[in-house]
C-alpha cells in the first residue's frame, strides 16, 4: 500500500477487505487502473461505469471473476499475479493433505479442549501419506509444484492435464499421465489444480466422486466451483471419499452447511497464497502491471 500510494493517487477502499459492489460501482468511474481481488466481479455492468479505465490488475493468479471479453472489447487490459504464489499454494496443498489424512485439527482440538487423557494404541488413527499415490488434476504451475514435492514423500504421481509433462519431469516426479476417470479410481489423494472455466465448473461431481476409493482424500486449493459442493458433502457423509481438505468454496465466504457438520473434512478460509512474503510479491506485481500500462507499455503479466 505504501508503494501504491507513492506511485498513484488512490481512491476507494484502503482497508484490509475487498470493496463492496456499491463502492466499486460508484467509484470506478474515476479510475484509470483498478486493482481487484478474487472476490470482486468485473463484468459488463461494472465496466460500463468505468469510462477512464485502462487496466484491471487482479491481485491473484486466477481471474475467473473477470469478463475478459467485455474488458477486451473496451480496450482494457487485464493482468494477474502468476508464479509468485506457486510454491506458497503448493505448500498449503501439502498442509491440507497431511492435516486431513493424519487428523491434525482433530488432535489439536482434543488437546486444547482438555479431552486428551494420555497416549492410547488406537487414539485418533489417521491414514499414511508417504508411499501413497498422488493424483494431480491440472498440471500447470501449481500442479507441478505439488508434484515436485511428491518424491520427498515417496509418492508416485498420476496426473490428468491438457498439457503433458516433459519426459524428464515425468521421471523426476515419478509421474504418469492418465485419464481423469483412471486417476480418480487409482489415487489415494486427488488434488485439484485447474483454473475455473466453463469447462471445469463442477468437473468433480457425484459421478466422479463415486469413482474415488473409499480410503482416498480430495484436496482443493484451486477454485471452489470446480467441485459440486453439495455432491461432495453427500459423498463425504456416505464415507466415499474418506475425507477432504478444502481451501476454496463455491460461494465464498459461505460454505455448504452440511460440510461444516462433517468431521472428515478440513476447512480453511482460502489461505493458499496467504503468507506475508507471497502477498507482498503479489502486491508488487500488481503495482508493476499498473505502472506499465499507465506509462503506455505492455504489462509483464497480461492475461488478455
Ligand atoms: C489465486 O491467486 O488465485 C489465489 O487463489 C489467491 O489466494
Short mmCIF file of C-alpha atoms and ligand atoms in Angstrom, two decimals:
data_model
loop_
_atom_site.label_atom_id
_atom_site.label_comp_id
_atom_site.label_asym_id
_atom_site.label_seq_id
_atom_site.Cartn_x
_atom_site.Cartn_y
_atom_site.Cartn_z
CA UNK A 1 0.00 0.00 0.00
CA UNK A 2 2.88 2.37 0.78
CA UNK A 3 4.36 1.79 -2.66
CA UNK A 4 0.94 2.19 -4.29
CA UNK A 5 0.41 5.49 -2.51
CA UNK A 6 3.85 6.63 -3.60
CA UNK A 7 3.16 5.91 -7.25
CA UNK A 8 -0.56 6.58 -7.72
CA UNK A 9 -3.44 8.64 -6.41
CA UNK A 10 -5.53 6.08 -4.59
CA UNK A 11 -9.29 6.20 -4.48
CA UNK A 12 -11.66 3.72 -2.95
CA UNK A 13 -11.02 1.32 -0.16
CA UNK A 14 -7.76 1.39 1.78
CA UNK A 15 -8.88 -1.20 4.29
CA UNK A 16 -7.94 -4.86 4.55
CA UNK A 17 -11.02 -6.13 2.72
CA UNK A 18 -12.48 -6.34 -0.79
CA UNK A 19 -14.63 -3.37 -1.83
CA UNK A 20 -18.39 -3.68 -1.71
CA UNK A 21 -20.17 -3.81 -5.04
CA UNK A 22 -21.70 -0.39 -4.38
CA UNK A 23 -18.29 1.14 -3.63
CA UNK A 24 -16.90 -0.33 -6.82
CA UNK A 25 -19.79 0.84 -8.99
CA UNK A 26 -19.81 4.36 -7.61
CA UNK A 27 -16.02 4.93 -7.63
CA UNK A 28 -14.73 3.06 -10.68
CA UNK A 29 -15.70 5.95 -12.97
CA UNK A 30 -12.74 7.99 -11.69
CA UNK A 31 -10.18 5.21 -12.07
CA UNK A 32 -7.61 4.59 -14.81
CA UNK A 33 -6.48 1.40 -13.10
CA UNK A 34 -8.46 -0.99 -10.96
CA UNK A 35 -6.73 -3.36 -8.51
CA UNK A 36 -9.18 -6.11 -7.62
CA UNK A 37 -9.26 -9.25 -5.51
CA UNK A 38 -10.78 -12.62 -6.43
CA UNK A 39 -13.92 -11.55 -4.56
CA UNK A 40 -14.69 -8.68 -6.97
CA UNK A 41 -16.76 -9.40 -10.06
CA UNK A 42 -15.66 -7.36 -13.05
CA UNK A 43 -18.49 -7.68 -15.54
CA UNK A 44 -20.25 -5.63 -18.22
CA UNK A 45 -22.21 -3.68 -15.62
CA UNK A 46 -19.07 -2.62 -13.76
CA UNK A 47 -17.12 -1.86 -16.94
CA UNK A 48 -19.96 0.30 -18.26
CA UNK A 49 -19.35 2.59 -15.24
CA UNK A 50 -15.59 2.67 -15.94
CA UNK A 51 -15.13 5.23 -18.69
CA UNK A 52 -11.47 6.05 -17.91
CA UNK A 53 -10.28 2.53 -17.12
CA UNK A 54 -7.15 1.19 -18.89
CA UNK A 55 -6.23 -1.81 -16.80
CA UNK A 56 -7.77 -4.30 -14.38
CA UNK A 57 -4.93 -5.68 -12.24
CA UNK A 58 -6.05 -8.82 -10.43
CA UNK A 59 -4.35 -9.49 -7.08
CA UNK A 60 -4.44 -13.27 -7.68
CA UNK A 61 -3.30 -15.84 -10.20
CA UNK A 62 -6.89 -16.90 -11.00
CA UNK A 63 -9.03 -14.45 -12.96
CA UNK A 64 -12.32 -16.32 -13.37
CA UNK A 65 -14.10 -13.31 -11.83
CA UNK A 66 -13.21 -11.07 -14.78
CA UNK A 67 -15.22 -10.91 -18.02
CA UNK A 68 -12.19 -10.90 -20.32
CA UNK A 69 -14.19 -10.44 -23.49
CA UNK A 70 -16.03 -7.41 -22.14
CA UNK A 71 -12.73 -5.87 -21.00
CA UNK A 72 -11.03 -6.51 -24.32
CA UNK A 73 -13.98 -5.08 -26.22
CA UNK A 74 -13.41 -1.82 -24.31
CA UNK A 75 -9.63 -1.88 -24.84
CA UNK A 76 -8.98 -2.56 -21.15
CA UNK A 77 -6.02 -4.80 -20.33
CA UNK A 78 -6.27 -7.47 -17.65
CA UNK A 79 -3.27 -8.65 -15.61
CA UNK A 80 -2.74 -11.21 -12.85
CA UNK A 81 -0.02 -12.36 -10.41
CA UNK A 82 1.27 -15.76 -11.57
CA UNK A 83 4.44 -17.54 -10.34
CA UNK A 84 4.89 -15.56 -7.11
CA UNK A 85 2.34 -17.69 -5.23
CA UNK A 86 3.00 -21.06 -6.87
CA UNK A 87 5.23 -22.58 -4.20
CA UNK A 88 3.20 -20.97 -1.41
CA UNK A 89 -0.02 -22.58 -2.64
CA UNK A 90 1.73 -25.91 -3.18
CA UNK A 91 2.93 -25.83 0.45
CA UNK A 92 -0.62 -25.30 1.68
CA UNK A 93 -1.86 -28.14 -0.53
CA UNK A 94 0.54 -30.49 1.25
CA UNK A 95 -0.54 -29.00 4.56
CA UNK A 96 -4.13 -29.97 3.77
CA UNK A 97 -3.15 -33.48 2.68
CA UNK A 98 -1.28 -34.05 5.93
CA UNK A 99 -3.97 -32.37 8.04
CA UNK A 100 -6.87 -34.43 6.74
CA UNK A 101 -5.08 -37.78 6.49
CA UNK A 102 -3.34 -37.51 9.90
CA UNK A 103 -6.34 -35.79 11.55
CA UNK A 104 -4.16 -32.92 12.75
CA UNK A 105 -7.03 -30.48 13.50
CA UNK A 106 -8.93 -33.19 15.39
CA UNK A 107 -5.89 -33.96 17.56
CA UNK A 108 -5.28 -30.27 18.20
CA UNK A 109 -8.89 -29.76 19.28
CA UNK A 110 -8.64 -32.66 21.72
CA UNK A 111 -5.59 -31.17 23.37
CA UNK A 112 -6.96 -27.62 23.58
CA UNK A 113 -10.31 -28.77 24.91
CA UNK A 114 -8.59 -30.82 27.63
CA UNK A 115 -10.10 -34.03 26.26
CA UNK A 116 -6.73 -35.83 25.95
CA UNK A 117 -6.29 -38.36 28.72
CA UNK A 118 -3.00 -39.83 27.52
CA UNK A 119 -1.46 -41.99 24.82
CA UNK A 120 -3.58 -44.90 23.60
CA UNK A 121 -2.92 -47.52 20.89
CA UNK A 122 -5.85 -46.60 18.64
CA UNK A 123 -6.32 -42.97 19.53
CA UNK A 124 -7.06 -40.61 16.57
CA UNK A 125 -5.92 -43.10 13.95
CA UNK A 126 -5.13 -41.47 10.66
CA UNK A 127 -4.00 -42.73 7.26
CA UNK A 128 -0.48 -42.87 5.90
CA UNK A 129 0.59 -40.16 3.48
CA UNK A 130 4.08 -41.34 2.44
CA UNK A 131 4.16 -44.00 -0.22
CA UNK A 132 0.55 -43.45 -1.32
CA UNK A 133 -0.43 -42.49 -4.86
CA UNK A 134 -0.95 -38.78 -5.51
CA UNK A 135 -3.37 -37.78 -8.29
CA UNK A 136 -2.97 -34.28 -9.69
CA UNK A 137 -5.75 -32.81 -11.81
CA UNK A 138 -4.27 -29.95 -13.82
CA UNK A 139 -0.50 -29.92 -14.30
CA UNK A 140 0.00 -26.16 -14.57
CA UNK A 141 2.42 -24.18 -12.40
CA UNK A 142 0.88 -25.12 -9.04
CA UNK A 143 0.16 -28.72 -10.06
CA UNK A 144 3.83 -29.12 -11.00
CA UNK A 145 4.99 -27.54 -7.73
CA UNK A 146 2.82 -30.04 -5.83
CA UNK A 147 4.23 -32.91 -7.93
CA UNK A 148 7.79 -31.73 -7.28
CA UNK A 149 7.29 -32.34 -3.54
CA UNK A 150 5.96 -35.89 -4.03
CA UNK A 151 9.30 -37.74 -4.32
CA UNK A 152 10.17 -36.48 -0.82
CA UNK A 153 7.19 -38.44 0.46
CA UNK A 154 7.96 -41.43 -1.76
CA UNK A 155 4.67 -40.89 -3.58
CA UNK A 156 4.16 -41.86 -7.21
CA UNK A 157 2.11 -39.30 -9.19
CA UNK A 158 -0.75 -39.86 -11.61
CA UNK A 159 -1.86 -36.76 -13.47
CA UNK A 160 -4.57 -35.71 -15.84
CA UNK A 161 -3.95 -32.49 -17.72
CA UNK A 162 -4.32 -30.78 -21.07
CA UNK A 163 -0.58 -30.24 -21.10
CA UNK A 164 1.77 -33.18 -20.64
CA UNK A 165 4.95 -33.01 -18.61
CA UNK A 166 8.26 -33.46 -20.41
CA UNK A 167 9.88 -36.90 -20.20
CA UNK A 168 12.49 -35.71 -17.72
CA UNK A 169 9.89 -34.18 -15.40
CA UNK A 170 7.79 -37.35 -15.57
CA UNK A 171 10.87 -39.28 -14.48
CA UNK A 172 11.86 -36.82 -11.75
CA UNK A 173 8.37 -36.75 -10.24
CA UNK A 174 7.72 -40.44 -10.92
CA UNK A 175 4.61 -39.21 -12.76
CA UNK A 176 2.38 -40.82 -15.34
CA UNK A 177 -0.36 -39.19 -17.45
CA UNK A 178 -3.75 -40.92 -17.22
CA UNK A 179 -7.39 -40.08 -17.95
CA UNK A 180 -9.41 -38.34 -15.22
CA UNK A 181 -11.54 -41.46 -14.50
CA UNK A 182 -8.39 -43.60 -14.20
CA UNK A 183 -6.83 -41.06 -11.86
CA UNK A 184 -9.94 -40.90 -9.66
CA UNK A 185 -10.10 -44.68 -9.46
CA UNK A 186 -6.46 -45.22 -8.57
CA UNK A 187 -5.25 -42.25 -6.50
CA UNK A 188 -5.11 -42.13 -2.69
CA UNK A 189 -5.04 -38.32 -2.78
CA UNK A 190 -6.72 -36.33 -5.55
CA UNK A 191 -5.51 -32.73 -5.66
CA UNK A 192 -7.21 -30.18 -7.92
CA UNK A 193 -5.16 -27.54 -9.77
CA UNK A 194 -7.24 -26.49 -12.78
CA UNK A 195 -8.40 -22.91 -13.32
CA UNK A 196 -12.15 -22.31 -13.09
CA UNK A 197 -13.60 -22.06 -16.61
CA UNK A 198 -16.86 -23.10 -18.25
CA UNK A 199 -15.17 -26.48 -18.92
CA UNK A 200 -14.00 -27.11 -15.36
CA UNK A 201 -17.07 -25.92 -13.42
CA UNK A 202 -18.28 -28.99 -11.46
CA UNK A 203 -15.55 -31.10 -13.04
CA UNK A 204 -15.80 -33.17 -9.87
CA UNK A 205 -19.45 -34.09 -9.26
CA UNK A 206 -21.43 -37.04 -8.00
CA UNK A 207 -20.26 -39.41 -10.76
CA UNK A 208 -16.59 -38.53 -10.33
CA UNK A 209 -16.72 -38.75 -6.53
CA UNK A 210 -18.24 -42.22 -6.81
CA UNK A 211 -15.12 -43.33 -8.72
CA UNK A 212 -12.83 -42.39 -5.82
CA UNK A 213 -11.65 -45.03 -3.37
CA UNK A 214 -13.38 -45.18 -0.01
CA UNK A 215 -9.92 -44.63 1.53
CA UNK A 216 -8.99 -41.65 -0.68
CA UNK A 217 -8.92 -37.92 0.07
CA UNK A 218 -9.91 -34.98 -2.13
CA UNK A 219 -7.88 -31.76 -1.82
CA UNK A 220 -8.99 -28.47 -3.37
CA UNK A 221 -6.81 -25.35 -3.33
CA UNK A 222 -7.91 -24.24 -6.83
CA UNK A 223 -11.42 -22.79 -7.07
CA UNK A 224 -14.48 -23.98 -5.16
CA UNK A 225 -16.78 -24.33 -8.14
CA UNK A 226 -14.50 -26.95 -9.74
CA UNK A 227 -16.28 -29.26 -7.28
CA UNK A 228 -20.04 -29.67 -6.90
CA UNK A 229 -20.05 -28.80 -3.20
CA UNK A 230 -23.46 -30.32 -2.44
CA UNK A 231 -22.43 -33.60 -4.11
CA UNK A 232 -19.17 -33.57 -2.14
CA UNK A 233 -20.98 -33.08 1.17
CA UNK A 234 -23.25 -36.02 0.33
CA UNK A 235 -20.33 -38.22 -0.75
CA UNK A 236 -18.28 -37.42 2.37
CA UNK A 237 -21.27 -38.17 4.60
CA UNK A 238 -21.52 -41.61 2.99
CA UNK A 239 -17.78 -42.24 3.56
CA UNK A 240 -16.56 -42.20 -0.07
CA UNK A 241 -14.16 -40.49 -0.37
CA UNK A 242 -12.76 -40.88 3.15
CA UNK A 243 -12.16 -37.18 3.61
CA UNK A 244 -11.43 -33.82 2.03
CA UNK A 245 -9.15 -30.89 2.60
CA UNK A 246 -10.70 -27.70 1.25
CA UNK A 247 -9.33 -24.17 0.99
CA UNK A 248 -11.87 -22.87 -1.53
CA UNK A 249 -15.68 -22.93 -1.85
CA UNK A 250 -18.36 -22.43 -4.45
CA UNK A 251 -19.87 -19.34 -2.80
CA UNK A 252 -17.15 -17.84 -0.62
CA UNK A 253 -17.29 -16.95 2.20
CA UNK A 254 -20.38 -19.19 2.54
CA UNK A 255 -19.75 -22.90 2.92
CA UNK A 256 -22.32 -25.64 2.33
CA UNK A 257 -23.80 -26.19 5.84
CA UNK A 258 -23.50 -29.98 5.56
CA UNK A 259 -19.72 -29.67 5.12
CA UNK A 260 -19.48 -27.71 8.35
CA UNK A 261 -21.06 -30.57 10.24
CA UNK A 262 -18.73 -33.30 8.91
CA UNK A 263 -15.67 -34.39 10.87
CA UNK A 264 -13.83 -35.91 7.87
CA UNK A 265 -13.22 -32.58 6.18
CA UNK A 266 -10.61 -29.94 6.99
CA UNK A 267 -11.83 -26.46 6.08
CA UNK A 268 -9.57 -23.45 5.58
CA UNK A 269 -10.61 -19.88 4.66
CA UNK A 270 -8.89 -19.56 1.22
CA UNK A 271 -5.34 -19.27 2.55
CA UNK A 272 -3.47 -20.70 -0.48
CA UNK A 273 -1.33 -17.64 -1.13
CA UNK A 274 -1.62 -16.20 2.36
CA UNK A 275 1.93 -15.71 3.56
CA UNK A 276 3.37 -12.28 4.26
CA UNK A 277 6.04 -12.93 1.63
CA UNK A 278 3.71 -14.11 -1.16
CA UNK A 279 1.16 -11.36 -0.60
CA UNK A 280 3.93 -8.76 -0.76
CA UNK A 281 5.22 -10.26 -4.02
CA UNK A 282 1.68 -10.27 -5.41
CA UNK A 283 1.14 -6.65 -4.41
CA UNK A 284 4.38 -5.53 -6.05
CA UNK A 285 3.39 -7.39 -9.20
CA UNK A 286 0.03 -5.59 -9.27
CA UNK A 287 1.92 -2.28 -8.97
CA UNK A 288 4.35 -3.15 -11.79
CA UNK A 289 1.49 -4.21 -14.06
CA UNK A 290 -0.42 -0.98 -13.44
CA UNK A 291 2.69 1.16 -13.81
CA UNK A 292 3.50 -0.43 -17.18
CA UNK A 293 0.02 0.17 -18.60
CA UNK A 294 -0.31 3.73 -17.30
CA UNK A 295 3.06 4.63 -18.78
CA UNK A 296 1.98 3.30 -22.16
CA UNK A 297 3.85 -0.02 -22.09
CA UNK A 298 2.98 -3.70 -22.01
CA UNK A 299 2.38 -5.11 -18.53
CA UNK A 300 4.59 -8.08 -17.60
CA UNK A 301 1.62 -10.27 -16.65
CA UNK A 302 -1.07 -9.55 -19.19
CA UNK A 303 -3.70 -12.28 -19.45
CA UNK A 304 -5.69 -10.55 -22.22
C1 LIG B 1 -5.11 -17.03 -6.57
O1 LIG B 1 -4.14 -16.30 -6.74
O2 LIG B 1 -5.84 -17.37 -7.49
C2 LIG B 1 -5.35 -17.45 -5.16
O3 LIG B 1 -6.50 -18.20 -5.04
C3 LIG B 1 -5.34 -16.23 -4.28
O4 LIG B 1 -5.16 -16.59 -2.96
#
